[in-house]
Amino acid sequence: GFCPFCEQHLSKHHKRPIIFKNRYWIVTENSWPYRGSRFHFLFILRPHVEKVEDLSPQMWSALRVLYTKVAKQYGLKGATFMMRSGDTKFTGASVTHLHAHLIVGSPRTINTKKIQALIGFKH
C-alpha cells in the first residue's frame, strides 16, 4: 500500500545517501547495484509518476542537469542510462515509480565480462 521510492518512504527502504537533488529528481547510489558495475546510480523522480510520457519539459530538463553533474563529478567516460516506466510486468523493475539507472562498468578488455541486467521479458 505504499511506494518505496516516494520521498516520504525512501529513507526507510533505501540506505544510501542522496548525492544530488533538485526540484524534480533525487540521485543516489543503488542499494543493490548490478553485479560488476563500478557505479550504479538511481535517478528517482520526486513526485510519484509512473510513465515517461507524463514527464513535463521541466522534469526532462532537470534530469539532464543532474545527469551532467554526476558525469562531471565522477569523471564518467561512458555509461548506460535506462529508465523504468510503466507496468513492472513488462519492465523487469520491482517498483512502478518512474526512475532511471545510470550504470558504469570498467573499460572493455579481453578479460572483462558483461554486466547483465533484467530489462524485460521475452517469449
Short mmCIF file of C-alpha atoms in Angstrom, two decimals, residues 8-123:
data_model
loop_
_atom_site.label_atom_id
_atom_site.label_comp_id
_atom_site.label_asym_id
_atom_site.label_seq_id
_atom_site.Cartn_x
_atom_site.Cartn_y
_atom_site.Cartn_z
CA GLN A 8 8.49 10.13 2.39
CA HIS A 9 9.31 6.37 2.32
CA LEU A 10 12.70 6.43 0.60
CA SER A 11 14.91 6.54 3.70
CA LYS A 12 13.12 3.51 5.21
CA HIS A 13 13.83 1.32 2.19
CA HIS A 14 16.97 2.80 0.69
CA LYS A 15 20.05 3.18 2.88
CA ARG A 16 22.33 5.10 0.50
CA PRO A 17 22.75 8.86 0.94
CA ILE A 18 21.32 11.32 -1.55
CA ILE A 19 24.12 12.60 -3.79
CA PHE A 20 22.19 15.36 -5.57
CA LYS A 21 18.64 16.57 -5.77
CA ASN A 22 16.70 19.31 -7.41
CA ARG A 23 13.05 20.26 -7.67
CA TYR A 24 12.13 17.07 -9.56
CA TRP A 25 14.80 14.40 -9.06
CA ILE A 26 16.86 12.65 -6.39
CA VAL A 27 20.16 10.96 -7.28
CA THR A 28 21.56 8.23 -5.07
CA GLU A 29 23.65 5.10 -5.39
CA ASN A 30 21.65 1.94 -5.90
CA SER A 31 21.44 -0.18 -2.72
CA TRP A 32 21.51 -3.27 -4.96
CA PRO A 33 23.96 -2.42 -7.77
CA TYR A 34 24.20 -4.67 -10.79
CA ARG A 35 26.97 -7.20 -10.35
CA GLY A 36 30.23 -5.95 -11.85
CA SER A 37 29.28 -2.27 -12.07
CA ARG A 38 31.79 0.32 -10.90
CA PHE A 39 28.99 2.80 -10.25
CA HIS A 40 25.24 2.30 -10.25
CA PHE A 41 23.18 5.43 -9.63
CA LEU A 42 19.43 5.80 -9.37
CA PHE A 43 17.62 8.91 -10.58
CA ILE A 44 14.28 8.89 -8.77
CA LEU A 45 11.53 11.32 -9.69
CA ARG A 46 10.38 13.16 -6.56
CA PRO A 47 6.65 13.27 -7.42
CA HIS A 48 5.03 9.86 -7.88
CA VAL A 49 4.84 9.45 -11.64
CA GLU A 50 4.82 6.05 -13.30
CA LYS A 51 5.24 6.70 -17.04
CA VAL A 52 7.78 8.62 -19.10
CA GLU A 53 5.01 10.15 -21.18
CA ASP A 54 3.80 12.00 -18.06
CA LEU A 55 7.07 13.93 -17.65
CA SER A 56 6.94 17.66 -18.24
CA PRO A 57 9.62 19.51 -20.23
CA GLN A 58 10.87 20.95 -16.91
CA MET A 59 11.29 17.43 -15.48
CA TRP A 60 13.31 16.37 -18.54
CA SER A 61 15.48 19.45 -18.25
CA ALA A 62 16.08 18.89 -14.54
CA LEU A 63 17.08 15.27 -15.27
CA ARG A 64 19.67 16.43 -17.80
CA VAL A 65 21.15 18.88 -15.29
CA LEU A 66 21.62 16.16 -12.65
CA TYR A 67 22.95 13.63 -15.17
CA THR A 68 25.56 16.18 -16.22
CA LYS A 69 26.53 16.85 -12.58
CA VAL A 70 27.02 13.13 -11.88
CA ALA A 71 29.01 12.63 -15.09
CA LYS A 72 31.33 15.52 -14.23
CA GLN A 73 31.75 14.71 -10.53
CA TYR A 74 32.59 11.06 -11.20
CA GLY A 75 34.58 11.67 -14.39
CA LEU A 76 32.44 9.31 -16.44
CA LYS A 77 33.83 8.47 -19.86
CA GLY A 78 30.85 6.28 -20.75
CA ALA A 79 27.76 4.82 -19.14
CA THR A 80 24.43 3.15 -19.76
CA PHE A 81 21.33 5.17 -18.91
CA MET A 82 17.93 3.49 -18.87
CA MET A 83 14.51 4.36 -17.49
CA ARG A 84 11.95 2.09 -15.91
CA SER A 85 8.50 3.27 -16.99
CA GLY A 86 5.08 1.75 -16.51
CA ASP A 87 3.87 -1.73 -15.64
CA THR A 88 6.54 -3.86 -13.96
CA LYS A 89 5.19 -6.97 -15.71
CA PHE A 90 6.89 -5.57 -18.82
CA THR A 91 9.88 -3.61 -17.48
CA GLY A 92 11.61 -6.04 -15.12
CA ALA A 93 11.51 -3.38 -12.40
CA SER A 94 10.33 -4.06 -8.86
CA VAL A 95 8.92 -0.54 -8.38
CA THR A 96 6.42 1.24 -10.65
CA HIS A 97 7.60 4.72 -9.58
CA LEU A 98 9.44 6.21 -12.57
CA HIS A 99 13.20 6.00 -12.14
CA ALA A 100 16.36 5.75 -14.20
CA HIS A 101 19.55 3.75 -13.80
CA LEU A 102 23.00 5.10 -14.65
CA ILE A 103 25.36 2.12 -14.80
CA VAL A 104 29.10 2.42 -15.26
CA GLY A 105 31.31 -0.56 -15.91
CA SER A 106 35.02 -0.99 -16.42
CA PRO A 107 36.80 -0.40 -19.72
CA ARG A 108 36.48 -3.39 -22.06
CA THR A 109 39.49 -5.68 -22.31
CA ILE A 110 39.88 -9.28 -23.46
CA ASN A 111 39.31 -10.37 -19.84
CA THR A 112 36.24 -8.30 -18.90
CA LYS A 113 32.79 -9.85 -18.64
CA LYS A 114 29.42 -8.31 -19.47
CA ILE A 115 27.24 -6.67 -16.83
CA GLN A 116 23.85 -8.32 -17.02
CA ALA A 117 20.54 -6.74 -16.04
CA LEU A 118 16.88 -7.63 -16.32
CA ILE A 119 15.30 -5.16 -18.75
CA GLY A 120 12.12 -7.01 -19.62
CA PHE A 121 10.80 -10.39 -20.63
CA LYS A 122 10.60 -12.45 -23.81
CA HIS A 123 8.67 -15.49 -25.02
#
